[in-house]
């Protein structure tokens, strides 16, 4: 029997594959270097708010390391670190079992900005990035925020329902024992 948690993990893996295969075909070629939508991270932010921040931390580290290995081979670890830590921080600040849409959109925007900022400064620290922060903010952080905003609006209702069902099963299992 497949559980909802396994379906959620499978969804994250499918989104990871979509990020690398289908999404580049949908983005115009002039914007290829500016937009790198991280759909998996948005779902991890939903998990951080609606389910549990520790689960989001582990998933952020796992899928971040997968991003490092598959997409960004210059260093292993920056995406794992930034996705895990920023998802944990967003879950710590905004932990709410029934967060409304405006709160969740705020979490997505703040979390995405925090993730991109952490990545920018990690790459700056190791001298892999030679641009200024204001240039990076205008050239790729804000376009990514827009894409993340639209994706969060699309998946808000179905993802929230699935995560609430996982939470209900967890609480029923705890009451029974």
Tab-separated table of C-alpha atoms in Angstrom:
chain	number	residue	atom	x	y	z
A	1	UNK	CA	0.000	0.000	0.000
A	2	UNK	CA	1.365	3.370	-0.999
A	3	UNK	CA	1.015	6.089	1.633
A	4	UNK	CA	0.451	9.789	1.113
A	5	UNK	CA	4.008	10.541	2.232
A	6	UNK	CA	5.362	8.298	-0.500
A	7	UNK	CA	3.112	10.019	-3.039
A	8	UNK	CA	4.414	13.380	-1.828
A	9	UNK	CA	8.029	12.239	-2.216
A	10	UNK	CA	7.192	10.907	-5.691
A	11	UNK	CA	5.616	14.286	-6.545
A	12	UNK	CA	8.813	16.055	-5.485
A	13	UNK	CA	10.895	13.739	-7.648
A	14	UNK	CA	8.586	14.236	-10.651
A	15	UNK	CA	8.772	18.017	-10.187
A	16	UNK	CA	12.559	17.722	-10.076
A	17	UNK	CA	12.498	15.914	-13.423
A	18	UNK	CA	10.051	18.484	-14.865
A	19	UNK	CA	12.431	21.286	-13.813
A	20	UNK	CA	15.172	19.791	-15.940
A	21	UNK	CA	13.203	18.549	-18.940
A	22	UNK	CA	9.905	20.312	-19.605
A	23	UNK	CA	10.431	23.700	-17.952
A	24	UNK	CA	13.404	24.675	-20.177
A	25	UNK	CA	11.184	24.074	-23.202
A	26	UNK	CA	8.509	26.430	-21.841
A	27	UNK	CA	10.877	29.273	-20.959
A	28	UNK	CA	11.839	31.492	-23.925
A	29	UNK	CA	15.470	31.169	-24.952
A	30	UNK	CA	16.220	34.824	-24.114
A	31	UNK	CA	15.178	34.132	-20.507
A	32	UNK	CA	16.966	30.774	-20.105
A	33	UNK	CA	19.863	32.246	-18.139
A	34	UNK	CA	17.623	34.504	-16.021
A	35	UNK	CA	14.938	32.100	-14.835
A	36	UNK	CA	15.673	28.916	-12.958
A	37	UNK	CA	12.351	28.082	-11.348
A	38	UNK	CA	12.797	25.746	-8.407
A	39	UNK	CA	9.401	24.041	-8.204
A	40	UNK	CA	10.588	21.432	-5.728
A	41	UNK	CA	11.551	24.161	-3.285
A	42	UNK	CA	8.057	25.655	-3.417
A	43	UNK	CA	6.520	22.301	-2.474
A	44	UNK	CA	9.096	21.949	0.319
A	45	UNK	CA	7.971	25.342	1.652
A	46	UNK	CA	4.396	24.073	1.709
A	47	UNK	CA	5.597	21.038	3.672
A	48	UNK	CA	7.418	23.326	6.099
A	49	UNK	CA	4.263	25.314	6.841
A	50	UNK	CA	1.524	22.671	6.679
A	51	UNK	CA	3.335	19.545	7.826
A	52	UNK	CA	6.585	19.932	9.777
A	53	UNK	CA	9.747	21.987	9.494
A	54	UNK	CA	12.065	19.048	10.229
A	55	UNK	CA	10.649	17.112	7.299
A	56	UNK	CA	11.163	20.200	5.133
A	57	UNK	CA	14.757	20.480	6.378
A	58	UNK	CA	15.558	16.893	5.377
A	59	UNK	CA	13.772	17.171	2.026
A	60	UNK	CA	15.462	20.508	1.353
A	61	UNK	CA	18.888	19.022	2.003
A	62	UNK	CA	18.184	15.904	-0.098
A	63	UNK	CA	16.714	17.679	-3.105
A	64	UNK	CA	19.185	20.544	-2.772
A	65	UNK	CA	22.080	18.106	-2.995
A	66	UNK	CA	20.349	16.520	-5.971
A	67	UNK	CA	20.175	19.988	-7.571
A	68	UNK	CA	23.869	20.500	-6.851
A	69	UNK	CA	24.833	17.231	-8.483
A	70	UNK	CA	22.545	17.369	-11.520
A	71	UNK	CA	22.305	21.074	-12.404
A	72	UNK	CA	25.067	23.039	-10.685
A	73	UNK	CA	28.290	21.050	-10.564
A	74	UNK	CA	30.680	23.809	-9.472
A	75	UNK	CA	30.237	23.006	-5.778
A	76	UNK	CA	28.404	20.291	-3.924
A	77	UNK	CA	26.352	21.586	-1.029
A	78	UNK	CA	25.200	25.195	-1.532
A	79	UNK	CA	21.725	24.278	-2.741
A	80	UNK	CA	21.365	21.576	-0.108
A	81	UNK	CA	22.389	23.987	2.611
A	82	UNK	CA	20.299	26.941	1.434
A	83	UNK	CA	17.160	24.953	0.597
A	84	UNK	CA	17.246	23.038	3.867
A	85	UNK	CA	18.022	25.997	6.104
A	86	UNK	CA	15.627	28.448	4.457
A	87	UNK	CA	12.761	25.913	4.439
A	88	UNK	CA	13.410	25.181	8.118
A	89	UNK	CA	13.437	28.903	8.951
A	90	UNK	CA	10.189	29.522	7.063
A	91	UNK	CA	8.591	26.572	8.849
A	92	UNK	CA	9.821	27.868	12.195
A	93	UNK	CA	8.433	31.350	11.607
A	94	UNK	CA	5.157	30.476	9.862
A	95	UNK	CA	4.160	27.101	11.356
A	96	UNK	CA	0.381	27.025	10.896
A	97	UNK	CA	-1.744	23.973	10.111
A	98	UNK	CA	-4.301	26.035	8.188
A	99	UNK	CA	-2.369	28.989	6.804
A	100	UNK	CA	-4.506	31.037	4.391
A	101	UNK	CA	-3.443	31.851	0.843
A	102	UNK	CA	-1.920	35.302	1.577
A	103	UNK	CA	0.258	33.839	4.338
A	104	UNK	CA	1.401	30.970	2.136
A	105	UNK	CA	2.186	33.291	-0.775
A	106	UNK	CA	4.204	35.459	1.635
A	107	UNK	CA	6.086	32.358	2.789
A	108	UNK	CA	6.844	31.413	-0.808
A	109	UNK	CA	8.077	34.883	-1.707
A	110	UNK	CA	10.160	35.337	1.459
A	111	UNK	CA	11.515	31.789	1.300
A	112	UNK	CA	12.472	32.101	-2.354
A	113	UNK	CA	14.168	35.418	-1.745
A	114	UNK	CA	15.992	34.000	1.278
A	115	UNK	CA	17.094	30.933	-0.687
A	116	UNK	CA	18.380	32.988	-3.630
A	117	UNK	CA	20.113	35.447	-1.301
A	118	UNK	CA	21.843	32.667	0.600
A	119	UNK	CA	22.976	31.096	-2.676
A	120	UNK	CA	24.218	34.448	-3.962
A	121	UNK	CA	26.350	35.063	-0.878
A	122	UNK	CA	27.624	31.470	-0.728
A	123	UNK	CA	28.821	31.746	-4.313
A	124	UNK	CA	30.222	35.207	-3.547
A	125	UNK	CA	32.070	33.796	-0.535
A	126	UNK	CA	33.810	31.170	-2.668
A	127	UNK	CA	34.385	33.675	-5.487
A	128	UNK	CA	32.227	31.874	-8.032
A	129	UNK	CA	30.008	34.926	-8.391
A	130	UNK	CA	31.399	38.251	-9.621
A	131	UNK	CA	28.243	40.371	-9.905
A	132	UNK	CA	26.677	42.806	-7.468
A	133	UNK	CA	23.664	41.950	-5.355
A	134	UNK	CA	21.440	44.608	-6.945
A	135	UNK	CA	22.223	43.236	-10.418
A	136	UNK	CA	21.413	39.691	-9.273
A	137	UNK	CA	18.214	40.875	-7.615
A	138	UNK	CA	16.956	42.531	-10.781
A	139	UNK	CA	18.249	39.995	-13.294
A	140	UNK	CA	17.252	36.659	-11.800
A	141	UNK	CA	15.863	36.863	-8.263
A	142	UNK	CA	12.761	38.933	-9.061
A	143	UNK	CA	11.878	36.945	-12.235
A	144	UNK	CA	12.226	33.750	-10.181
A	145	UNK	CA	9.951	35.232	-7.508
A	146	UNK	CA	7.295	35.836	-10.135
A	147	UNK	CA	7.482	32.249	-11.419
A	148	UNK	CA	7.402	30.885	-7.850
A	149	UNK	CA	4.395	33.098	-7.051
A	150	UNK	CA	2.425	31.789	-10.037
A	151	UNK	CA	3.331	28.160	-9.268
A	152	UNK	CA	2.332	28.599	-5.601
A	153	UNK	CA	-1.063	29.936	-6.688
A	154	UNK	CA	-1.567	26.952	-8.989
A	155	UNK	CA	-0.683	24.245	-6.441
A	156	UNK	CA	-2.058	25.910	-3.295
A	157	UNK	CA	-5.410	24.110	-3.028
A	158	UNK	CA	-4.452	20.542	-4.057
A	159	UNK	CA	-1.190	20.536	-2.115
A	160	UNK	CA	-2.774	21.991	1.007
A	161	UNK	CA	-5.495	19.314	0.962
A	162	UNK	CA	-2.923	16.533	0.634
A	163	UNK	CA	-0.780	17.876	3.452
A	164	UNK	CA	-3.838	18.309	5.705
A	165	UNK	CA	-4.762	14.672	5.084
A	166	UNK	CA	-1.259	13.588	6.063
A	167	UNK	CA	-1.574	15.657	9.245
A	168	UNK	CA	-4.971	14.127	10.071
A	169	UNK	CA	-3.625	10.588	9.676
A	170	UNK	CA	-0.662	11.431	11.869
A	171	UNK	CA	-2.883	12.860	14.623
A	172	UNK	CA	-5.290	9.889	14.434
A	173	UNK	CA	-2.365	7.474	14.751
A	174	UNK	CA	-1.064	9.370	17.790
A	175	UNK	CA	-4.508	9.348	19.435
A	176	UNK	CA	-4.876	5.605	18.889
A	177	UNK	CA	-1.566	4.779	20.544
